[in-house]
Every structure is written in C-alpha cells, then in structure tokens.
Coordinates of C-alpha atoms in Angstrom, one line a residue:
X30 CA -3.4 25.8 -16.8
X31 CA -2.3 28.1 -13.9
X32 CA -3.4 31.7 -14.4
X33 CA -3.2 34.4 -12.3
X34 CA -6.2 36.1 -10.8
X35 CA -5.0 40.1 -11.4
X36 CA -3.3 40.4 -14.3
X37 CA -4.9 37.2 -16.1
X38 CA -1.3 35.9 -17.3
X39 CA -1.4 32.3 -17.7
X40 CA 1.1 29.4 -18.9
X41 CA 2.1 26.0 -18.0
X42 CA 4.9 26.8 -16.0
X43 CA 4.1 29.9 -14.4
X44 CA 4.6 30.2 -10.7
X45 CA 1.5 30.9 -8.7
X46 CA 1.2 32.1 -4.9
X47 CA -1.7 30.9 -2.6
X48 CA -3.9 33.8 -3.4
X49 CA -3.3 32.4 -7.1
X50 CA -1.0 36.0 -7.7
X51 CA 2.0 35.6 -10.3
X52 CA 5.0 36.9 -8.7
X53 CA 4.9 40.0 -10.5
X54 CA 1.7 41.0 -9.1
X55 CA 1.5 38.9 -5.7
X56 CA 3.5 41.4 -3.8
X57 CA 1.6 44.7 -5.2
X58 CA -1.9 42.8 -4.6
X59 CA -0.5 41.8 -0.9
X60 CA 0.9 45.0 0.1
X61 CA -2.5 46.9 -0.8
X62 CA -4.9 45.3 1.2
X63 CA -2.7 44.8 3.9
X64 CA -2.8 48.7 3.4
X65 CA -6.4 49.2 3.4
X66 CA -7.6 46.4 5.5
X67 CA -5.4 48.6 8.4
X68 CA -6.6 51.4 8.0
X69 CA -10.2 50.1 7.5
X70 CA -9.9 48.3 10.6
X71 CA -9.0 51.9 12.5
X72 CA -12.0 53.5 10.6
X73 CA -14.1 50.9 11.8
X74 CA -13.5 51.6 15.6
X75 CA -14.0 55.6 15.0
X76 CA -17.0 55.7 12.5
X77 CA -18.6 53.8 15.6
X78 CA -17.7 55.0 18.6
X79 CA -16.4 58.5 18.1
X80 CA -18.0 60.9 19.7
X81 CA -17.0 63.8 17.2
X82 CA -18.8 64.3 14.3
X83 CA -16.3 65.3 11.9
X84 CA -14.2 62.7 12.5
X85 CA -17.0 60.0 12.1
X86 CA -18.0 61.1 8.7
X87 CA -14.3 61.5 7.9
X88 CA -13.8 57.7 8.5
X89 CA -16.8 57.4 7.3
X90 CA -15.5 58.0 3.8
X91 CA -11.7 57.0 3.8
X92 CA -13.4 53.6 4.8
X93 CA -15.6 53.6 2.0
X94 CA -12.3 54.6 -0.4
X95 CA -10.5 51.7 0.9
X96 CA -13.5 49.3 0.6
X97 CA -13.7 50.6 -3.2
X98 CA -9.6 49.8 -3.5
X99 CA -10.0 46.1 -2.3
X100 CA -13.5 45.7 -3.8
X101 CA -11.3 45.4 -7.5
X102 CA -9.7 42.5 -5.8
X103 CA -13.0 41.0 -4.5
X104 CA -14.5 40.8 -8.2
X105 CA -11.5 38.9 -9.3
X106 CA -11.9 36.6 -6.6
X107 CA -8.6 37.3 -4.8
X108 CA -9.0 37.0 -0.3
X109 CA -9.4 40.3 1.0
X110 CA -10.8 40.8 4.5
X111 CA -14.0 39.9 6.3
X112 CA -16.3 41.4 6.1
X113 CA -15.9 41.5 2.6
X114 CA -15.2 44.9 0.7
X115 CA -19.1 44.7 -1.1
X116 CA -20.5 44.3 2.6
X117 CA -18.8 47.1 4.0
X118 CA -19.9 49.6 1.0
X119 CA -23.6 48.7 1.5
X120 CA -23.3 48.9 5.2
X121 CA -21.5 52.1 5.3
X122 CA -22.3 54.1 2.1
X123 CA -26.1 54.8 3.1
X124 CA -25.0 55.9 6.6
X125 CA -24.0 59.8 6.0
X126 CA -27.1 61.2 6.8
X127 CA -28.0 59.4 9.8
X128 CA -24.8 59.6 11.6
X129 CA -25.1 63.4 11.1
X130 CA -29.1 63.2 12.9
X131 CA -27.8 60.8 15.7
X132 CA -24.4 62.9 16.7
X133 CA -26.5 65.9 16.3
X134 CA -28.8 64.2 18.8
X135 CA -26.7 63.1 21.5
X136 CA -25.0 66.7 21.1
X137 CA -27.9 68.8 21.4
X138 CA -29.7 66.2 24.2
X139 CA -25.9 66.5 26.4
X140 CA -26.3 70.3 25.9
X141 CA -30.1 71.5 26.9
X142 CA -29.5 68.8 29.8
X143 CA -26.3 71.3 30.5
X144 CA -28.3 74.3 30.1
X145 CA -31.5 72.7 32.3
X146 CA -29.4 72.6 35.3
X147 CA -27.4 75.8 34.6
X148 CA -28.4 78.4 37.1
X149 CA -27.9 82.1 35.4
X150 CA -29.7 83.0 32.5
X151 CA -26.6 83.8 30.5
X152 CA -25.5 80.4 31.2
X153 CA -28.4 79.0 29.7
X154 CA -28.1 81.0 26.8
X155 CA -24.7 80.2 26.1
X156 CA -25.9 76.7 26.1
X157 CA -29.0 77.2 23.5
X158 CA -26.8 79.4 21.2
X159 CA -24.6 76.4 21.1
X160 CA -26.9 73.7 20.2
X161 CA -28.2 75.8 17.5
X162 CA -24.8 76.4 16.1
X163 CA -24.3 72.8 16.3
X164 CA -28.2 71.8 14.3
X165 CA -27.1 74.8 11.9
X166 CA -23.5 73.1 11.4
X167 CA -25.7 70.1 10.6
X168 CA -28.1 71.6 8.3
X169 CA -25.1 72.2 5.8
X170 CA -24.1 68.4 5.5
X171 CA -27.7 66.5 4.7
X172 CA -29.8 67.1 1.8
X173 CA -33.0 66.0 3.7
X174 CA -33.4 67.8 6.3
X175 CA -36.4 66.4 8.3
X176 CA -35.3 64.5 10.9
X177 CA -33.5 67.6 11.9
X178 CA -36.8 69.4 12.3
X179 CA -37.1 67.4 15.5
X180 CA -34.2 68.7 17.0
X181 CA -35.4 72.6 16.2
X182 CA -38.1 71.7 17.8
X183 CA -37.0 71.2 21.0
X184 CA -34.7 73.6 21.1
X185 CA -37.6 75.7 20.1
X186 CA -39.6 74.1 23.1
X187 CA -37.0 74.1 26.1
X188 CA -36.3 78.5 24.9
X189 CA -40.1 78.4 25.5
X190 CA -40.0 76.7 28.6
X191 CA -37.0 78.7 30.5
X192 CA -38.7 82.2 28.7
X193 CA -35.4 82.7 27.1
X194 CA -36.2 84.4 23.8
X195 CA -36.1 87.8 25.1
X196 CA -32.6 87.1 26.4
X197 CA -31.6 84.7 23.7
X198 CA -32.4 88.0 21.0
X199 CA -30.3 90.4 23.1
X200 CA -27.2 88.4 23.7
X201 CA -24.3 89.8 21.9
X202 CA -22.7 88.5 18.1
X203 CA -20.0 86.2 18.9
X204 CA -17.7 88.2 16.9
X205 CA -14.7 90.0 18.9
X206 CA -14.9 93.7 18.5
X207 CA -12.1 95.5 19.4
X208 CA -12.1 99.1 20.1
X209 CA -8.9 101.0 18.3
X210 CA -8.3 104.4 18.3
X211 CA -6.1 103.9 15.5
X212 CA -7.4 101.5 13.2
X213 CA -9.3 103.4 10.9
X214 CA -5.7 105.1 10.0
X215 CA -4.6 101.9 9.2
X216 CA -7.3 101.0 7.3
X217 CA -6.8 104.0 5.1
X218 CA -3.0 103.2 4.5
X219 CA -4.2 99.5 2.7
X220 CA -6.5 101.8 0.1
X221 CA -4.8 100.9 -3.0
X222 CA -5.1 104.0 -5.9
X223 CA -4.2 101.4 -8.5
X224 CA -7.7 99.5 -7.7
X225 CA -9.2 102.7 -7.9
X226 CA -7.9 103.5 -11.5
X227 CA -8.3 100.0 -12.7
X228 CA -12.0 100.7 -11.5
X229 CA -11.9 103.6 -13.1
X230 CA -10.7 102.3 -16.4
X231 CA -13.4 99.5 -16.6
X232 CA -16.3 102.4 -16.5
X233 CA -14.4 104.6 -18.8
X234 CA -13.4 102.2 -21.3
X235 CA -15.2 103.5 -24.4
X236 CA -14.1 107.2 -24.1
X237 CA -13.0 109.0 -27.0
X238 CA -9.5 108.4 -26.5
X239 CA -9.5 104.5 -26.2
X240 CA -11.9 104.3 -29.6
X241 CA -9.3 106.4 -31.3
X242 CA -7.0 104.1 -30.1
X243 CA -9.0 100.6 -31.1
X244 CA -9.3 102.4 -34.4
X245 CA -5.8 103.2 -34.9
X246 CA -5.2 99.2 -34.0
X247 CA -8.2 97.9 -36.8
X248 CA -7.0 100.3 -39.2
X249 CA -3.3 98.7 -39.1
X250 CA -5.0 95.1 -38.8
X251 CA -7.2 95.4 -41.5
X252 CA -3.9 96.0 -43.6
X253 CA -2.6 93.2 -42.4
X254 CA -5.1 91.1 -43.4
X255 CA -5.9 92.0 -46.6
X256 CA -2.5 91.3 -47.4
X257 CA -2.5 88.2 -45.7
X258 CA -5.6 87.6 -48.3
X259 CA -7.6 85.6 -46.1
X260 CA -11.3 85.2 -47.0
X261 CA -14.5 85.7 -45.8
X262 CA -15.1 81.6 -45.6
X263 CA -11.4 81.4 -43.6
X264 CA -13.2 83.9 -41.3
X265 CA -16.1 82.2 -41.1
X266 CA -14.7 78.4 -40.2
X267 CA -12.3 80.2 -37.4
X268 CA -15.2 81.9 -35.6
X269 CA -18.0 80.0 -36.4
X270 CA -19.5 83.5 -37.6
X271 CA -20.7 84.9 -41.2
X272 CA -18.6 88.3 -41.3
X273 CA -19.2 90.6 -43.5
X274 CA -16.1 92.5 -43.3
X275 CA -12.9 92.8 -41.5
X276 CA -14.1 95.6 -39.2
X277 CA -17.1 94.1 -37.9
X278 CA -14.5 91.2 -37.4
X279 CA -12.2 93.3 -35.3
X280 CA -15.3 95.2 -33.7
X281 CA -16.3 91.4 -32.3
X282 CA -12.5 91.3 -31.1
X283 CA -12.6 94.2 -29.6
X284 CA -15.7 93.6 -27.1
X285 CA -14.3 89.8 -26.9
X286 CA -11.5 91.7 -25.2
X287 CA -13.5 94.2 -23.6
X288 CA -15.9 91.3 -21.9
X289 CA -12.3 89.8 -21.2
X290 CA -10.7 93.0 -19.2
X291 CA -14.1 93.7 -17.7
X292 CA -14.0 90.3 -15.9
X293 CA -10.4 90.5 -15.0
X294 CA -11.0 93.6 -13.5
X295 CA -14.1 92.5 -11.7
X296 CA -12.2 89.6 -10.2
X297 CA -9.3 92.0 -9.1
X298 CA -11.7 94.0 -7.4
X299 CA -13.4 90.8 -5.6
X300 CA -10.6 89.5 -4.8
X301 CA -9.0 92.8 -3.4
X302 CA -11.7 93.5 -1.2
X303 CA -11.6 90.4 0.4
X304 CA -8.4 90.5 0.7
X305 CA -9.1 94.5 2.7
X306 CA -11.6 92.8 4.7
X307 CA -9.1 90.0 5.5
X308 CA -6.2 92.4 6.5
X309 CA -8.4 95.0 8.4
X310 CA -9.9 91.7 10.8
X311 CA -6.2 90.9 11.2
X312 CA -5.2 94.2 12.2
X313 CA -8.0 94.2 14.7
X314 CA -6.6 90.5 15.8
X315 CA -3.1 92.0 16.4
X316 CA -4.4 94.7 18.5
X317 CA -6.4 92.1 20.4
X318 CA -3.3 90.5 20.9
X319 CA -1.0 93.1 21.9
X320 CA -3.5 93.7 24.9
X321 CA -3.2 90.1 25.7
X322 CA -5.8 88.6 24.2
X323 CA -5.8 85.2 22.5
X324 CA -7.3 85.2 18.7
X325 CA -9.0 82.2 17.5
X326 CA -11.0 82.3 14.4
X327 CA -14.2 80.5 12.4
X328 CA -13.9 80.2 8.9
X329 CA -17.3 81.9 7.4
X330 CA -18.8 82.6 4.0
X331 CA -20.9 80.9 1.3
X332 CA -22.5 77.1 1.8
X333 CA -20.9 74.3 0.1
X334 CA -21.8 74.2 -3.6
X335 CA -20.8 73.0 -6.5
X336 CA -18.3 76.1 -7.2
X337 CA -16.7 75.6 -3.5
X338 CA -13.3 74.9 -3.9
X339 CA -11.3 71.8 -1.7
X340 CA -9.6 74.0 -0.1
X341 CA -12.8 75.5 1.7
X342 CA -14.6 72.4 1.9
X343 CA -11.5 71.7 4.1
X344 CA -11.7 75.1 5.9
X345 CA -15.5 74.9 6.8
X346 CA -14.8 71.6 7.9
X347 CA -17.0 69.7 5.0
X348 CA -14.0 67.4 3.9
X349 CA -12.0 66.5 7.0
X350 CA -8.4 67.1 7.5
X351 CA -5.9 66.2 9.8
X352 CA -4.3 69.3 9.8
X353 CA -7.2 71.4 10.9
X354 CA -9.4 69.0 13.0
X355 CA -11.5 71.6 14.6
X356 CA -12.5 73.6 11.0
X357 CA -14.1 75.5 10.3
X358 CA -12.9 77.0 14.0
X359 CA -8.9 77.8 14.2
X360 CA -6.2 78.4 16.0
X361 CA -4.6 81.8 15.5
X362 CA -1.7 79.4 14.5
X363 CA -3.8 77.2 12.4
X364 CA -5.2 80.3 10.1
X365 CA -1.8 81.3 9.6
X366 CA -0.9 77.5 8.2
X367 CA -4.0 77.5 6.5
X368 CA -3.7 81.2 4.3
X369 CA 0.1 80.1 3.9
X370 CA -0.7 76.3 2.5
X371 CA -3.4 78.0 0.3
X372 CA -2.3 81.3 -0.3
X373 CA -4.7 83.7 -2.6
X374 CA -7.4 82.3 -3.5
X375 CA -9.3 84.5 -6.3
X376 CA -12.7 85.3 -5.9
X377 CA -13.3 83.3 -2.7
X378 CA -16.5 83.8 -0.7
X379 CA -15.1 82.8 2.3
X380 CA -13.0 84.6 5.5
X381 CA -11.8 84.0 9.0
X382 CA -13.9 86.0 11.1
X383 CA -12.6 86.7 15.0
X384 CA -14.7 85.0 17.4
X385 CA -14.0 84.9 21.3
X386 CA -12.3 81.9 23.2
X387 CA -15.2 81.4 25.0
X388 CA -16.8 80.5 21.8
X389 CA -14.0 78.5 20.5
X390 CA -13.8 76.1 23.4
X391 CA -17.9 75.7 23.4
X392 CA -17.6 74.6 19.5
X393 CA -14.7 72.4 19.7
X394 CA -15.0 70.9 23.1
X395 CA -11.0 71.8 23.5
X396 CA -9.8 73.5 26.4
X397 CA -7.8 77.0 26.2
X398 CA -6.5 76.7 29.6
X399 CA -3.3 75.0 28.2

C-alpha cells in the first residue's frame, strides 16, 4: 500500500512522487533541502578555506543547523544530499575548538614572521600586541585551553628574543584619549538630580515619615480585610506562610516591596551609569571628529556567560552576524546601527570603547584608506 515517507499517510490510491512524498508534502520536503543543501554547500567552501576566523565558525554552525534540518528527512529515509546529513554532523560538530587553535596558529605564525623582519622597535611591538589580542580573542571561545598555551609560549619566547618586554610594558593603551578643554562641562550637564534623589530615596526609605506612611496604608488594609473576612488558612495557602496576623502579613508586603524598589532602583542606577559612561565616550568621539579624526570603536565588557544576552554575543563577535562582520570592532557607522537596532539594554556589562584606526585596521585586516 503506497505511503508516504513524511507524514505517514497511506491508501490505495494515493499518489506518490519519486522520493515516495504525497503531494501535500512533496513540494514542502523538496523545497527545504534544496534550501539547505545550498546553503550547506556555500558553508562547506568557507568553514574550509576561509581565512577569517569568525566567519569559519559562523559556517561552522549554520552548516550544522542545516545538517540537523535535513537529518529529520534522513531518519525517514527520504534522498537528501551526499554526504549525508548524519556524516556531516559528526564531521563538523567536534571541530569548534580546533578550528579556533589552527586559525589562531596561522594568525599568530603570519604575524611574529611580520614583526621578525620589522625594523623599529615600535613596529615590532605593534605586531606582538596584536598576536596577543588575537590568542586573548581566542581564549574567550574554547573551554580547553591547552593547545593555546603553545601559542603564549612563543609569543612569550620571540618578546624574549627581540628584548621587547621593556618596550612592550611602556607602549601606550590603545584607547583614544582626547584632550577637551570643555568636556568636563559637558559632562556635568548629563548629571541627572532625579538619579540622585531616587538614590537618595533607596537609603532613606525607612525614615519616620515613610513608616507613618506604610502605617497609615496597613491600618486602612487591615480594615479591608477583616471585612473581607478572610482567614488565617486563606492566608496561609496564598503565601505559602503561617501568619499570625494581618500586620505581620502586610509587614512581609511591605519589605516584598521594599526588596522590589530597592532593585529597581539599583538597576536604574546601573543602567544610568552606563549609559553616562556611554554618552561621555561619545562626546569625546565627536570632538575627535570635529578635528578630523575618524572614530572606530571595540565593543568591551564582561566574558560570555550564561547571563550574556544575544545581542552581545553578537557585539563581541561570539555569535556571528552579517551585519557587523568585524565585532566586536566597529565602524563609527556600525555602533550607531548597532545601539539603534538594540536600543537600552538594562543592566548591560558591556560598552563601545574608542580605539585608534591604527588599531582597527590591525584587528580586522580592513583597510581605512578608502
């Protein structure tokens, strides 16, 4: 009895297509791993011969999504591609960590080699502080770091060898600092007295005048609901405690909604702050730029964990994107796209810190001659 391999319908006279697909699900089945198997193919030629680290491990995993997406057909015996879905996944799922070694390795050899035959001293540090950025950038994306213990190594060995430590200690952060007569004015002007008072209202919470007030609000409660004549067991099965009376009930209430305002308020202030830090690094930026400068920025803050938003996974360029390809290092443009696609983002660890074009172009490997 014809039946049909997705969906499992079956009947004499149902129509089958060569893949065995009803005609219901014969052109859904078809159209999705023609889908995949494209772009599967593409990811193919990058996770293999791209140069770029990012953009390996990036294909890296939308491979591996696409594999899982025609592996569903594979285990109902439908055609997919060669090689099949199940031989893709254990070829490519294991290989995270060791792309991230062997880029690492052919950045950091292509590098020292650069800064063996550079002929200034700076020039050779500019070279070592880029490899390390490079094995630190490298660090954050493997759990086992051992093979990478290699690579310090002989970073460690060619500073040794050129007597570059001295130098290497004294060169200068790679953050642009800007000299502004007037930017501690403007700093002043983003001081907000409202944060202030709401800082000042957390600390002073208990004075006399808000426990009159609390106990002006129990005392019209505790009418309420004795009238409302609800029991100390209808207490008890709402809160899951064993209240003795009313008030303590309302005095639990009340630091509930303390605890509450006192984290709303911490958060504000977080937030806020960041958000100063933010605006006076952009103020410095503009005055950069007003003198002719061009601002390019890294993306900073906290390692990936497991409270690390998407969004910054994207901006510290842990999950790839196609809209910021060279994260966590941007384009003046780029930061703007990114704050405006993302907007506030409360109690974020992270910020775009100013960095030099120099740096940028070292990092990214793209030109700013343009």
């Amino acid at each position: 009895m014809p039946k049909c391999k997705f969906c499992g319908k079956k009947g004499f006279f149902l129509s089958l297509s060569s893949n065995d697909l009803c005609n219901k699900c014969n052109p859904i089945v078809v159209s999705k791993i023609t889908g995949s198997a494209r772009i599967i193919q593409d990811c193919l030629n990058l996770v293999d011969d791209s140069k770029k680290l990012d953009v390996r491990l990036g294909r890296r995993k939308l491979l591996l999504e696409h594999a899982e997406i025609l592996l569903e057909f594979e285990n109902k015996n439908i055609n997919t591609i060669e090689p099949l879905p199940s031989e893709l996944i254990d070829e490519y799922a294991p290989l995270h960590d060791k792309i991230v070694v062997e880029v690492t390795e052919t950045d950091l050899t292509n590098i020292l080699a650069k800064a063996k035959k550079a002929v200034t001293e700076k020039t050779k540090v500019k070279y070592v502080k880029k490899a390390i950025n490079k094995l630190n950038y490298a660090k954050k994306l493997i759990e086992n770091k051992t093979e990478l213990f290699v690579l310090e190594d002989r970073i460690h060995s060619f500073v040794d060898s050129e007597n570059l430590k001295t130098a290497l200690e004294k060169q200068p952060t790679k953050a642009v600092k800007t000299n502004d007569r007037n930017l501690e004015k403007k700093i002043e002007k983003l001081t907000e007295p409202k944060l202030i008072d709401l800082y000042e209202n957390k600390k002073n919470i208990n004075n006399e005048s808000h426990i009159s007030e609390i106990k002006k609000h129990i005392n019209v409660i505790s009418k309420k609901v004795k009238n409302a004549n609800i029991t100390d067991k209808m207490i008890e099965d709402i809160t899951g405690y064993k209240i003795n009376n009313i008030v303590e009930l309302l005095n639990i209430t009340k630091e509930v909604a303390l605890q509450s305002l006192n984290g709303f308020a911490s958060t504000y202030m977080n937030t806020s702050r960041s958000m100063l830090s933010q605006k006076v690094s952009d103020l410095s930026a503009e005055n950069y730029k007003e003198e002719g400068g061009v601002v390019y920025w890294e993306y900073f803050g906290a390692l990936p964990d497991e409270k690390t938003r998407d969004e910054c996974l994207m901006g510290l360029g842990v999950q790839p994107s196609g809209s910021y390809p060279n994260a966590p290092f941007f384009t003046d443009d780029e930061k703007i796209g990114f704050q405006s696609e993302f907007g506030i983002r409360w109690n974020c660890r992270h910020e775009f810190n100013q960095i030099t074009e120099d740096y940028y172009e070292e990092m990214t490997g793209n030109s700013t001659d343009e």
